[in-house]
Amino acid sequence: MKFLQKLGKSLMLPVACLPICGILMGLGYLMCPATMQGGDITGIVQQIGYYLVKAGGALIDNMAILFAIGIGVGMADENDGTAGLAALASWLMITNLLSTANVSVIMTLSENATLAFNKIQNPFIGIIAGIIGSMCYNKFKGTRLPDWLSFFSGKRCVAIVAGVVSIIVSVVLLFVWPLIFGALIALGEAIVSLDAVGAGIYAFFNRLLIPFGLHHALNNVFWFDTIGLGDLTHFWAGETSADVTWSLGMYMSGFFPCMMFGIPGAALAMVHTAKPAKKKVAIGLVTSAAIAAFVCGVTEPFEFAFMFLAPGLYVVYAVLYGIFVTITTIVGFRAGFSFSAGATDLLFSASLPAAAKTWMIIPLGIAAFIVFYVVFRFAITKFNLKTPGREDDDTDETTVQLANNDFTEVARIVLEGVGGKDNVTSIDNCITRLRLEIKDYTKVNEKKIKSAGVAGVIRPGKTSVQVIIGTKVQFVADEFKKLCK
């Protein structure tokens, strides 16, 4: 769980890039519908809209790379950029080695395997690359090589080691990835026969697989022509349910109330349950994410903000999608999307022949907002989940005043109190605490640490020491790192 929480914290940096992209794309689609529908782009307004869409898409389309670099830096000791470079090297190597063009040179690919390797540039691989980069940095940053290789000692060897690890990981994925992708396609084919319930099951797995980027496999089954279904392509081709063997739009419609109204409801619950001192931070993060979801259905900024901090809540979130997609299919609301289920796509799909009862987005949306809000608020408070604004740091710590503003002296005393630099294995800090990992807990002298004028000392584990300093912790942490070099 500690690993997942650190992973979730690391994702905050790249996730912060995404809300503005969603808003830009939503505005762009409103100004230039031709971007979505494939028509001619004429006039200054449409041209501006086109560029807004492309500006937002530049990051949305490369989200996996942002994740690789963000996780690489975020999970590395000292948040060193070297780990981000190693993560990028890992991403480039894995995605290049496992590209369809390169894999087809060494083996004959089936149709499903070809589909699988066509989708290798996904967030799951980005997360793997980020973890590889950070772990290689943490393990090999201090490596000393023989004199004739001394140029590559220390941090310079991190990217090299990450590259070697990436080759090994690529070999494993060469055989594992098509099996995973194929299993998901088989699952999709089985779901098709279950009508409205099947649509709900599909939506559940669609959300559940978002963290790994594997939802693309299911999407190919339901939205495109992988098995002759193509809910999305038939819908935008101007066909109706009379032209196909299923209720056209059933695998898209239910996402609209969830993304446009359910996510804002869940976001409001997170704001209301955030700690008072962190409420502004929570508002800034989830409000922009909720706007992106409502305008154009970009949900990743919201989802990645809590999926690793509270994985159980994310499963509940996926279940809510399944329920609402089933209900939406049954009541007959039909709309489609070419990008995602936001207000923009709803507006432009409402005039298509397969669209039906689009006015029902109001009652369905109100219901989704209320249900998501109530469920999220209950789960967060009942189980004390660490959603944005509810991290482990105590609220009162933000008002702590450090008794001594000589940060070098404070750091020196704390270092002496934890047994010296030889006893420290990791240095990190959050908003109010200096977080240390140590070798020998018997060398820790809490009385000595407190004599530095800090507010308190917490020992969450045998190898962990947290010193409560207050909002000036960054200055102390910087001096502490200097003393440990």
Short mmCIF file of C-alpha atoms in Angstrom, two decimals:
data_model
loop_
_atom_site.label_atom_id
_atom_site.label_comp_id
_atom_site.label_asym_id
_atom_site.label_seq_id
_atom_site.Cartn_x
_atom_site.Cartn_y
_atom_site.Cartn_z
CA MET A 1 0.00 0.00 0.00
CA LYS A 2 2.89 2.37 0.76
CA PHE A 3 4.22 1.74 -2.75
CA LEU A 4 0.82 2.52 -4.31
CA GLN A 5 0.47 5.71 -2.28
CA LYS A 6 3.91 6.87 -3.40
CA LEU A 7 2.95 5.99 -6.97
CA GLY A 8 -0.27 7.99 -6.62
CA LYS A 9 1.63 10.96 -5.23
CA SER A 10 4.08 10.77 -8.14
CA LEU A 11 1.22 10.87 -10.65
CA MET A 12 0.05 14.26 -9.37
CA LEU A 13 2.73 16.07 -11.38
CA PRO A 14 1.83 14.69 -14.83
CA VAL A 15 -1.90 14.65 -14.00
CA ALA A 16 -1.71 18.40 -13.35
CA CYS A 17 -0.95 18.85 -17.06
CA LEU A 18 -4.17 17.20 -18.23
CA PRO A 19 -7.15 19.35 -17.13
CA ILE A 20 -6.13 22.33 -19.28
CA CYS A 21 -5.82 19.96 -22.23
CA GLY A 22 -9.36 18.74 -21.78
CA ILE A 23 -10.72 22.27 -21.53
CA LEU A 24 -8.79 23.38 -24.63
CA MET A 25 -10.10 20.41 -26.62
CA GLY A 26 -13.66 21.00 -25.48
CA LEU A 27 -13.55 24.66 -26.52
CA GLY A 28 -11.84 23.71 -29.75
CA TYR A 29 -14.52 21.18 -30.68
CA LEU A 30 -17.24 23.75 -29.97
CA MET A 31 -15.55 26.27 -32.25
CA CYS A 32 -14.64 23.73 -34.91
CA PRO A 33 -16.99 20.73 -35.17
CA ALA A 34 -15.26 19.79 -38.42
CA THR A 35 -12.28 18.63 -36.37
CA MET A 36 -14.48 15.88 -34.98
CA GLN A 37 -16.65 15.18 -37.99
CA GLY A 38 -14.03 15.31 -40.73
CA GLY A 39 -15.43 18.30 -42.62
CA ASP A 40 -13.70 21.33 -44.14
CA ILE A 41 -12.11 23.83 -41.78
CA THR A 42 -12.88 27.38 -42.92
CA GLY A 43 -12.89 30.77 -41.24
CA ILE A 44 -10.79 32.19 -38.42
CA VAL A 45 -13.02 30.82 -35.62
CA GLN A 46 -12.79 27.26 -36.90
CA GLN A 47 -9.06 27.59 -37.45
CA ILE A 48 -8.58 28.78 -33.86
CA GLY A 49 -10.74 25.90 -32.67
CA TYR A 50 -8.68 23.44 -34.70
CA TYR A 51 -5.46 24.66 -33.09
CA LEU A 52 -7.00 24.52 -29.61
CA VAL A 53 -7.91 20.88 -30.21
CA LYS A 54 -4.39 20.10 -31.41
CA ALA A 55 -2.84 21.98 -28.48
CA GLY A 56 -4.82 19.95 -25.97
CA GLY A 57 -4.29 16.73 -27.89
CA ALA A 58 -0.51 17.22 -27.87
CA LEU A 59 -0.43 16.21 -24.19
CA ILE A 60 -3.52 13.99 -24.02
CA ASP A 61 -2.19 11.85 -26.87
CA ASN A 62 1.20 11.57 -25.17
CA MET A 63 -0.12 11.05 -21.65
CA ALA A 64 1.86 7.82 -21.29
CA ILE A 65 5.15 9.70 -21.76
CA LEU A 66 4.11 12.26 -19.14
CA PHE A 67 3.40 9.38 -16.76
CA ALA A 68 6.77 7.78 -17.43
CA ILE A 69 8.72 10.96 -16.68
CA GLY A 70 6.47 12.07 -13.80
CA ILE A 71 6.65 8.71 -12.02
CA GLY A 72 10.37 8.45 -12.71
CA VAL A 73 11.03 11.77 -10.98
CA GLY A 74 8.33 11.43 -8.32
CA MET A 75 9.39 8.01 -7.04
CA ALA A 76 13.11 8.74 -7.14
CA ASP A 77 15.10 9.69 -4.06
CA GLU A 78 15.51 13.48 -3.95
CA ASN A 79 13.06 13.64 -6.92
CA ASP A 80 16.10 13.77 -9.16
CA GLY A 81 15.57 14.51 -12.86
CA THR A 82 18.08 11.79 -13.74
CA ALA A 83 15.38 9.24 -12.95
CA GLY A 84 13.01 11.03 -15.34
CA LEU A 85 15.60 10.76 -18.10
CA ALA A 86 16.05 7.06 -17.33
CA ALA A 87 12.28 6.56 -17.40
CA LEU A 88 12.05 8.26 -20.80
CA ALA A 89 14.87 6.05 -22.09
CA SER A 90 12.99 3.00 -20.78
CA TRP A 91 9.74 4.12 -22.46
CA LEU A 92 11.44 4.72 -25.80
CA MET A 93 13.19 1.38 -25.68
CA ILE A 94 10.17 -0.72 -24.67
CA THR A 95 7.74 0.90 -27.11
CA ASN A 96 10.25 0.70 -29.96
CA LEU A 97 11.21 -2.92 -29.32
CA LEU A 98 7.55 -3.93 -29.04
CA SER A 99 6.26 -1.92 -32.00
CA THR A 100 4.40 -4.01 -34.55
CA ALA A 101 7.03 -3.31 -37.21
CA ASN A 102 9.88 -4.63 -35.04
CA VAL A 103 8.05 -7.55 -33.47
CA SER A 104 6.91 -8.79 -36.89
CA VAL A 105 10.56 -9.19 -37.90
CA ILE A 106 11.18 -11.89 -35.31
CA MET A 107 7.81 -13.65 -35.28
CA THR A 108 4.66 -14.09 -37.31
CA LEU A 109 1.86 -12.08 -35.74
CA SER A 110 -1.76 -13.13 -35.56
CA GLU A 111 -4.49 -10.54 -36.07
CA ASN A 112 -5.01 -10.18 -32.30
CA ALA A 113 -1.27 -9.92 -31.65
CA THR A 114 -1.01 -7.20 -34.29
CA LEU A 115 -3.79 -5.28 -32.55
CA ALA A 116 -2.02 -5.76 -29.23
CA PHE A 117 1.34 -4.39 -30.35
CA ASN A 118 -0.37 -1.54 -32.21
CA LYS A 119 -1.55 -0.42 -28.75
CA ILE A 120 1.78 -0.77 -26.94
CA GLN A 121 2.15 2.99 -26.39
CA ASN A 122 -0.28 3.15 -23.48
CA PRO A 123 -0.31 4.48 -19.88
CA PHE A 124 0.43 1.01 -18.46
CA ILE A 125 3.77 0.92 -20.28
CA GLY A 126 4.38 4.52 -19.22
CA ILE A 127 3.88 3.56 -15.58
CA ILE A 128 6.21 0.56 -15.97
CA ALA A 129 8.88 2.77 -17.57
CA GLY A 130 8.55 5.32 -14.75
CA ILE A 131 8.96 2.63 -12.10
CA ILE A 132 12.00 1.22 -13.92
CA GLY A 133 13.61 4.66 -14.14
CA SER A 134 13.03 5.51 -10.47
CA MET A 135 14.09 2.12 -9.11
CA CYS A 136 17.24 2.07 -11.21
CA TYR A 137 18.07 5.56 -9.94
CA ASN A 138 17.46 4.66 -6.29
CA LYS A 139 19.54 1.49 -6.59
CA PHE A 140 22.43 2.60 -8.78
CA LYS A 141 22.81 6.37 -8.26
CA GLY A 142 25.90 5.81 -6.10
CA THR A 143 27.49 3.04 -8.16
CA ARG A 144 31.29 3.28 -8.46
CA LEU A 145 32.88 1.75 -11.55
CA PRO A 146 36.57 1.03 -12.28
CA ASP A 147 38.71 4.04 -13.16
CA TRP A 148 38.62 3.32 -16.88
CA LEU A 149 34.80 3.49 -16.71
CA SER A 150 34.60 6.21 -14.07
CA PHE A 151 32.84 8.63 -16.44
CA PHE A 152 29.77 6.38 -16.21
CA SER A 153 29.83 6.11 -12.42
CA GLY A 154 27.01 7.36 -10.23
CA LYS A 155 24.03 9.00 -11.89
CA ARG A 156 25.45 8.57 -15.39
CA CYS A 157 25.01 4.81 -15.21
CA VAL A 158 21.31 4.99 -14.26
CA ALA A 159 19.95 5.34 -17.80
CA ILE A 160 22.26 2.55 -18.97
CA VAL A 161 21.00 0.15 -16.31
CA ALA A 162 17.41 1.21 -17.04
CA GLY A 163 17.99 0.36 -20.68
CA VAL A 164 19.20 -3.14 -19.82
CA VAL A 165 16.23 -3.70 -17.51
CA SER A 166 13.90 -2.43 -20.23
CA ILE A 167 15.21 -5.01 -22.68
CA ILE A 168 14.47 -7.77 -20.17
CA VAL A 169 10.99 -6.36 -19.50
CA SER A 170 10.37 -6.13 -23.25
CA VAL A 171 11.21 -9.80 -23.69
CA VAL A 172 8.66 -10.69 -21.00
CA LEU A 173 6.01 -8.41 -22.52
CA LEU A 174 6.69 -9.87 -25.96
CA PHE A 175 4.91 -13.02 -24.83
CA VAL A 176 2.66 -11.68 -22.05
CA TRP A 177 1.16 -8.60 -23.72
CA PRO A 178 -0.67 -10.40 -26.59
CA LEU A 179 -2.12 -12.90 -24.09
CA ILE A 180 -3.50 -10.12 -21.90
CA PHE A 181 -4.85 -8.22 -24.89
CA GLY A 182 -6.36 -11.37 -26.41
CA ALA A 183 -8.03 -12.31 -23.13
CA LEU A 184 -9.69 -8.91 -23.00
CA ILE A 185 -11.00 -9.24 -26.55
CA ALA A 186 -12.41 -12.68 -25.65
CA LEU A 187 -14.08 -11.11 -22.62
CA GLY A 188 -15.61 -8.43 -24.83
CA GLU A 189 -17.01 -11.00 -27.24
CA ALA A 190 -18.66 -12.83 -24.33
CA ILE A 191 -20.18 -9.60 -22.98
CA VAL A 192 -21.90 -8.73 -26.27
CA SER A 193 -24.52 -11.47 -25.77
CA LEU A 194 -25.73 -10.01 -22.45
CA ASP A 195 -27.54 -6.95 -23.89
CA ALA A 196 -28.00 -4.09 -21.36
CA VAL A 197 -26.30 -5.98 -18.53
CA GLY A 198 -23.43 -6.68 -20.88
CA ALA A 199 -23.13 -2.97 -21.63
CA GLY A 200 -22.84 -2.34 -17.88
CA ILE A 201 -20.21 -5.06 -17.47
CA TYR A 202 -18.27 -3.55 -20.36
CA ALA A 203 -18.36 -0.09 -18.74
CA PHE A 204 -17.18 -1.56 -15.42
CA PHE A 205 -14.15 -3.20 -17.03
CA ASN A 206 -13.54 -0.15 -19.22
CA ARG A 207 -13.01 2.01 -16.12
CA LEU A 208 -11.22 -0.72 -14.19
CA LEU A 209 -8.62 -1.08 -16.93
CA ILE A 210 -7.93 2.65 -17.32
CA PRO A 211 -4.87 2.60 -14.98
CA PHE A 212 -3.20 0.04 -17.23
CA GLY A 213 -4.25 1.39 -20.60
CA LEU A 214 -5.81 -1.99 -21.36
CA HIS A 215 -9.28 -0.51 -21.90
CA HIS A 216 -8.25 0.01 -25.52
CA ALA A 217 -8.63 -3.74 -26.10
CA LEU A 218 -12.27 -3.67 -24.96
CA ASN A 219 -12.92 -0.43 -26.82
CA ASN A 220 -11.76 -2.04 -30.04
CA VAL A 221 -14.33 -4.78 -29.57
CA PHE A 222 -17.31 -2.54 -28.86
CA TRP A 223 -16.61 0.71 -30.67
CA PHE A 224 -14.85 -0.47 -33.81
CA ASP A 225 -14.96 -3.38 -36.21
CA THR A 226 -12.75 -5.88 -34.38
CA ILE A 227 -15.54 -8.50 -34.25
CA GLY A 228 -18.03 -6.85 -36.59
CA LEU A 229 -19.69 -4.67 -33.93
CA GLY A 230 -18.50 -1.06 -34.34
CA ASP A 231 -20.99 0.83 -32.14
CA LEU A 232 -19.12 4.11 -32.63
CA THR A 233 -18.44 3.83 -36.36
CA HIS A 234 -22.02 2.84 -37.23
CA PHE A 235 -23.44 5.63 -35.02
CA TRP A 236 -21.41 8.38 -36.70
CA ALA A 237 -22.03 6.90 -40.14
CA GLY A 238 -25.66 8.02 -39.74
CA GLU A 239 -27.14 4.55 -39.31
CA THR A 240 -29.85 3.49 -36.85
CA SER A 241 -30.60 0.41 -34.77
CA ALA A 242 -32.55 -0.97 -37.73
CA ASP A 243 -29.28 -1.25 -39.65
CA VAL A 244 -27.48 -3.37 -37.02
CA THR A 245 -28.18 -6.31 -34.70
CA TRP A 246 -27.94 -4.37 -31.41
CA SER A 247 -29.35 -1.15 -29.98
CA LEU A 248 -27.00 1.32 -31.61
CA GLY A 249 -25.23 3.56 -29.12
CA MET A 250 -25.71 1.27 -26.12
CA TYR A 251 -21.96 0.97 -25.55
CA MET A 252 -21.44 4.74 -25.48
CA SER A 253 -24.60 6.40 -24.11
CA GLY A 254 -24.24 5.49 -20.43
CA PHE A 255 -20.87 7.21 -20.17
CA PHE A 256 -22.46 10.65 -20.62
CA PRO A 257 -24.27 10.96 -17.26
CA CYS A 258 -21.23 9.49 -15.46
CA MET A 259 -18.63 11.76 -17.03
CA MET A 260 -20.68 14.94 -17.28
CA PHE A 261 -22.39 14.75 -13.88
CA GLY A 262 -21.11 11.77 -11.88
CA ILE A 263 -17.50 12.97 -11.82
CA PRO A 264 -18.41 16.52 -10.69
CA GLY A 265 -20.51 14.91 -7.92
CA ALA A 266 -17.60 12.75 -6.81
CA ALA A 267 -15.26 15.76 -7.04
CA LEU A 268 -17.57 17.79 -4.78
CA ALA A 269 -17.50 14.93 -2.25
CA MET A 270 -13.70 15.02 -2.27
CA VAL A 271 -13.71 18.77 -1.67
CA HIS A 272 -16.20 18.49 1.21
CA THR A 273 -14.20 15.71 2.88
CA ALA A 274 -10.78 17.33 2.41
CA LYS A 275 -8.99 18.59 5.51
CA PRO A 276 -9.64 22.32 6.08
CA ALA A 277 -6.02 23.33 5.56
CA LYS A 278 -5.86 21.39 2.29
CA LYS A 279 -9.28 22.24 0.92
CA LYS A 280 -7.92 24.85 -1.50
CA VAL A 281 -5.43 22.34 -2.91
CA ALA A 282 -8.20 19.78 -3.36
CA ILE A 283 -10.47 22.35 -5.02
CA GLY A 284 -7.73 23.33 -7.47
CA LEU A 285 -7.05 19.73 -8.46
CA VAL A 286 -10.49 18.12 -8.71
CA THR A 287 -12.49 21.16 -9.90
CA SER A 288 -10.41 21.59 -13.04
CA ALA A 289 -10.61 17.82 -13.57
CA ALA A 290 -14.40 17.89 -13.21
CA ILE A 291 -14.67 20.70 -15.76
CA ALA A 292 -12.56 18.72 -18.22
CA ALA A 293 -14.81 15.69 -17.72
CA PHE A 294 -18.01 17.70 -18.20
CA VAL A 295 -16.90 19.67 -21.26
CA CYS A 296 -15.30 16.93 -23.31
CA GLY A 297 -15.18 13.71 -21.29
CA VAL A 298 -11.49 13.79 -20.36
CA THR A 299 -11.59 11.77 -17.15
CA GLU A 300 -7.95 10.83 -16.54
CA PRO A 301 -7.10 13.98 -14.52
CA PHE A 302 -9.80 13.01 -12.04
CA GLU A 303 -9.21 9.26 -12.06
CA PHE A 304 -5.44 9.32 -11.68
CA ALA A 305 -5.84 11.80 -8.81
CA PHE A 306 -7.18 9.05 -6.54
CA MET A 307 -6.95 5.60 -8.16
CA PHE A 308 -3.62 4.76 -6.52
CA LEU A 309 -4.29 6.68 -3.30
CA ALA A 310 -7.59 4.84 -2.75
CA PRO A 311 -7.76 1.80 -5.06
CA GLY A 312 -10.84 0.40 -3.31
CA LEU A 313 -12.74 3.59 -4.06
CA TYR A 314 -11.71 3.34 -7.68
CA VAL A 315 -13.33 -0.11 -7.89
CA VAL A 316 -16.52 1.40 -6.47
CA TYR A 317 -16.23 4.15 -9.09
CA ALA A 318 -16.06 1.51 -11.83
CA VAL A 319 -19.11 -0.26 -10.37
CA LEU A 320 -21.11 2.98 -10.50
CA TYR A 321 -20.27 3.28 -14.19
CA GLY A 322 -21.53 -0.25 -14.77
CA ILE A 323 -24.81 0.48 -13.00
CA PHE A 324 -25.49 3.73 -14.83
CA VAL A 325 -24.60 2.35 -18.25
CA THR A 326 -27.04 -0.52 -17.68
CA ILE A 327 -29.81 1.85 -16.57
CA THR A 328 -29.15 4.26 -19.43
CA THR A 329 -29.35 1.44 -21.96
CA ILE A 330 -32.66 0.23 -20.51
CA VAL A 331 -34.37 3.65 -20.44
CA GLY A 332 -33.46 4.33 -24.07
CA PHE A 333 -31.22 7.40 -23.86
CA ARG A 334 -28.90 7.26 -26.90
CA ALA A 335 -25.98 9.50 -27.77
CA GLY A 336 -22.58 8.85 -29.26
CA PHE A 337 -19.08 10.24 -29.12
CA SER A 338 -16.16 10.47 -31.46
CA PHE A 339 -13.77 11.63 -28.73
CA SER A 340 -15.39 11.04 -25.33
CA ALA A 341 -18.67 11.41 -23.47
CA GLY A 342 -18.65 15.13 -22.67
CA ALA A 343 -21.05 17.96 -23.40
CA THR A 344 -19.33 18.69 -26.71
CA ASP A 345 -19.94 15.25 -28.18
CA LEU A 346 -23.46 15.16 -26.76
CA LEU A 347 -24.26 18.42 -28.55
CA PHE A 348 -23.00 17.23 -31.92
CA SER A 349 -24.30 13.66 -31.72
CA ALA A 350 -27.83 14.73 -30.74
CA SER A 351 -28.76 15.41 -34.37
CA LEU A 352 -27.65 12.02 -35.69
CA PRO A 353 -30.33 9.44 -36.67
CA ALA A 354 -29.40 6.98 -33.90
CA ALA A 355 -29.69 9.59 -31.14
CA ALA A 356 -32.76 9.15 -28.93
CA LYS A 357 -34.25 10.74 -25.81
CA THR A 358 -31.25 13.03 -25.37
CA TRP A 359 -33.37 15.19 -23.04
CA MET A 360 -32.99 12.41 -20.50
CA ILE A 361 -29.43 13.54 -19.83
CA ILE A 362 -31.00 15.95 -17.30
CA PRO A 363 -32.72 13.40 -15.00
CA LEU A 364 -29.96 10.83 -15.56
CA GLY A 365 -27.32 13.47 -14.89
CA ILE A 366 -28.98 14.68 -11.69
CA ALA A 367 -29.26 11.09 -10.48
CA ALA A 368 -25.60 10.42 -11.33
CA PHE A 369 -24.44 13.57 -9.54
CA ILE A 370 -26.34 12.68 -6.36
CA VAL A 371 -25.38 8.99 -6.33
CA PHE A 372 -21.68 9.61 -7.04
CA TYR A 373 -21.59 12.35 -4.40
CA VAL A 374 -23.31 10.28 -1.69
CA VAL A 375 -21.33 7.10 -2.38
CA PHE A 376 -17.97 8.89 -2.55
CA ARG A 377 -18.63 10.96 0.57
CA PHE A 378 -19.78 7.93 2.56
CA ALA A 379 -16.85 5.76 1.45
CA ILE A 380 -14.23 8.46 2.04
CA THR A 381 -15.41 9.30 5.56
CA LYS A 382 -16.38 5.76 6.59
CA PHE A 383 -13.07 4.19 5.61
CA ASN A 384 -10.86 7.29 6.01
CA LEU A 385 -9.66 7.06 2.43
CA LYS A 386 -6.65 9.14 1.38
CA THR A 387 -8.21 11.08 -1.46
CA PRO A 388 -6.76 14.49 -2.49
CA GLY A 389 -6.69 16.74 0.55
CA ARG A 390 -6.83 13.84 3.02
CA GLU A 391 -3.21 12.66 3.00
CA ASP A 392 -1.56 11.38 6.16
CA ASP A 393 -0.27 14.74 7.30
CA ASP A 394 -2.28 16.11 10.22
CA THR A 395 -4.19 19.31 9.51
CA ASP A 396 -2.74 21.20 12.47
CA GLU A 397 0.79 20.65 11.23
CA THR A 398 0.40 23.45 8.70
CA THR A 399 0.21 25.92 11.59
CA VAL A 400 3.32 24.58 13.32
CA GLN A 401 5.99 27.21 13.91
CA LEU A 402 9.61 26.08 13.88
CA ALA A 403 11.30 27.29 17.07
CA ASN A 404 14.63 27.88 15.36
CA ASN A 405 14.88 29.49 11.91
CA ASP A 406 18.53 28.51 11.52
CA PHE A 407 17.65 25.72 9.11
CA THR A 408 21.21 24.43 8.88
CA GLU A 409 21.39 24.06 12.66
CA VAL A 410 17.96 22.39 12.80
CA ALA A 411 19.02 19.93 10.11
CA ARG A 412 22.32 19.25 11.91
CA ILE A 413 20.61 18.42 15.19
CA VAL A 414 17.99 16.24 13.51
CA LEU A 415 20.71 14.38 11.61
CA GLU A 416 22.60 13.77 14.82
CA GLY A 417 19.38 12.59 16.44
CA VAL A 418 18.74 9.95 13.78
CA GLY A 419 22.22 8.49 14.10
CA GLY A 420 24.19 10.46 11.51
CA LYS A 421 24.26 10.35 7.74
CA ASP A 422 25.51 6.76 7.65
CA ASN A 423 22.22 5.69 9.26
CA VAL A 424 20.03 7.51 6.72
CA THR A 425 18.99 5.63 3.57
CA SER A 426 16.30 7.92 2.16
CA ILE A 427 15.29 11.59 2.52
CA ASP A 428 11.92 12.99 1.50
CA ASN A 429 9.45 15.59 2.67
CA CYS A 430 5.77 16.39 2.30
CA ILE A 431 3.98 19.63 3.17
CA THR A 432 4.91 19.59 6.86
CA ARG A 433 7.14 16.60 7.59
CA LEU A 434 10.70 15.52 6.98
CA ARG A 435 10.37 11.82 6.07
CA LEU A 436 13.43 9.67 6.65
CA GLU A 437 14.27 6.01 6.12
CA ILE A 438 17.00 4.66 8.39
CA LYS A 439 19.10 1.51 8.83
CA ASP A 440 19.22 1.06 12.62
CA TYR A 441 16.25 2.32 14.67
CA THR A 442 18.16 1.92 17.95
CA LYS A 443 20.37 4.87 16.99
CA VAL A 444 17.42 7.27 16.92
CA ASN A 445 17.34 9.74 19.82
CA GLU A 446 13.93 11.44 19.84
CA LYS A 447 14.91 13.77 22.69
CA LYS A 448 17.86 15.02 20.66
CA ILE A 449 15.66 15.54 17.57
CA LYS A 450 13.09 17.53 19.55
CA SER A 451 15.84 19.76 20.95
CA ALA A 452 16.10 21.24 17.43
CA GLY A 453 12.78 23.01 18.05
CA VAL A 454 10.64 20.73 15.92
CA ALA A 455 7.02 20.01 16.81
CA GLY A 456 7.29 16.25 17.15
CA VAL A 457 8.66 12.92 16.00
CA ILE A 458 6.64 10.03 14.60
CA ARG A 459 7.95 6.46 14.19
CA PRO A 460 5.52 4.70 11.77
CA GLY A 461 7.89 1.74 11.35
CA LYS A 462 11.25 0.35 12.41
CA THR A 463 13.00 1.96 9.47
CA SER A 464 10.92 5.15 9.25
CA VAL A 465 11.19 8.43 11.10
CA GLN A 466 8.98 11.46 10.42
CA VAL A 467 9.92 14.82 11.93
CA ILE A 468 7.07 17.35 12.17
CA ILE A 469 8.55 20.70 11.17
CA GLY A 470 5.72 22.69 9.61
CA THR A 471 5.48 24.52 6.31
CA LYS A 472 9.20 25.44 6.41
CA VAL A 473 10.10 21.79 6.02
CA GLN A 474 11.50 22.29 2.51
CA PHE A 475 14.27 24.56 3.80
CA VAL A 476 15.24 22.07 6.48
CA ALA A 477 15.09 19.19 4.00
CA ASP A 478 17.42 21.03 1.61
CA GLU A 479 19.98 21.59 4.37
CA PHE A 480 19.56 18.03 5.60
CA LYS A 481 20.37 16.69 2.12
CA LYS A 482 23.49 18.85 1.94
CA LEU A 483 24.73 17.48 5.26
CA CYS A 484 24.17 13.91 4.08
CA LYS A 485 26.30 14.25 0.94
#
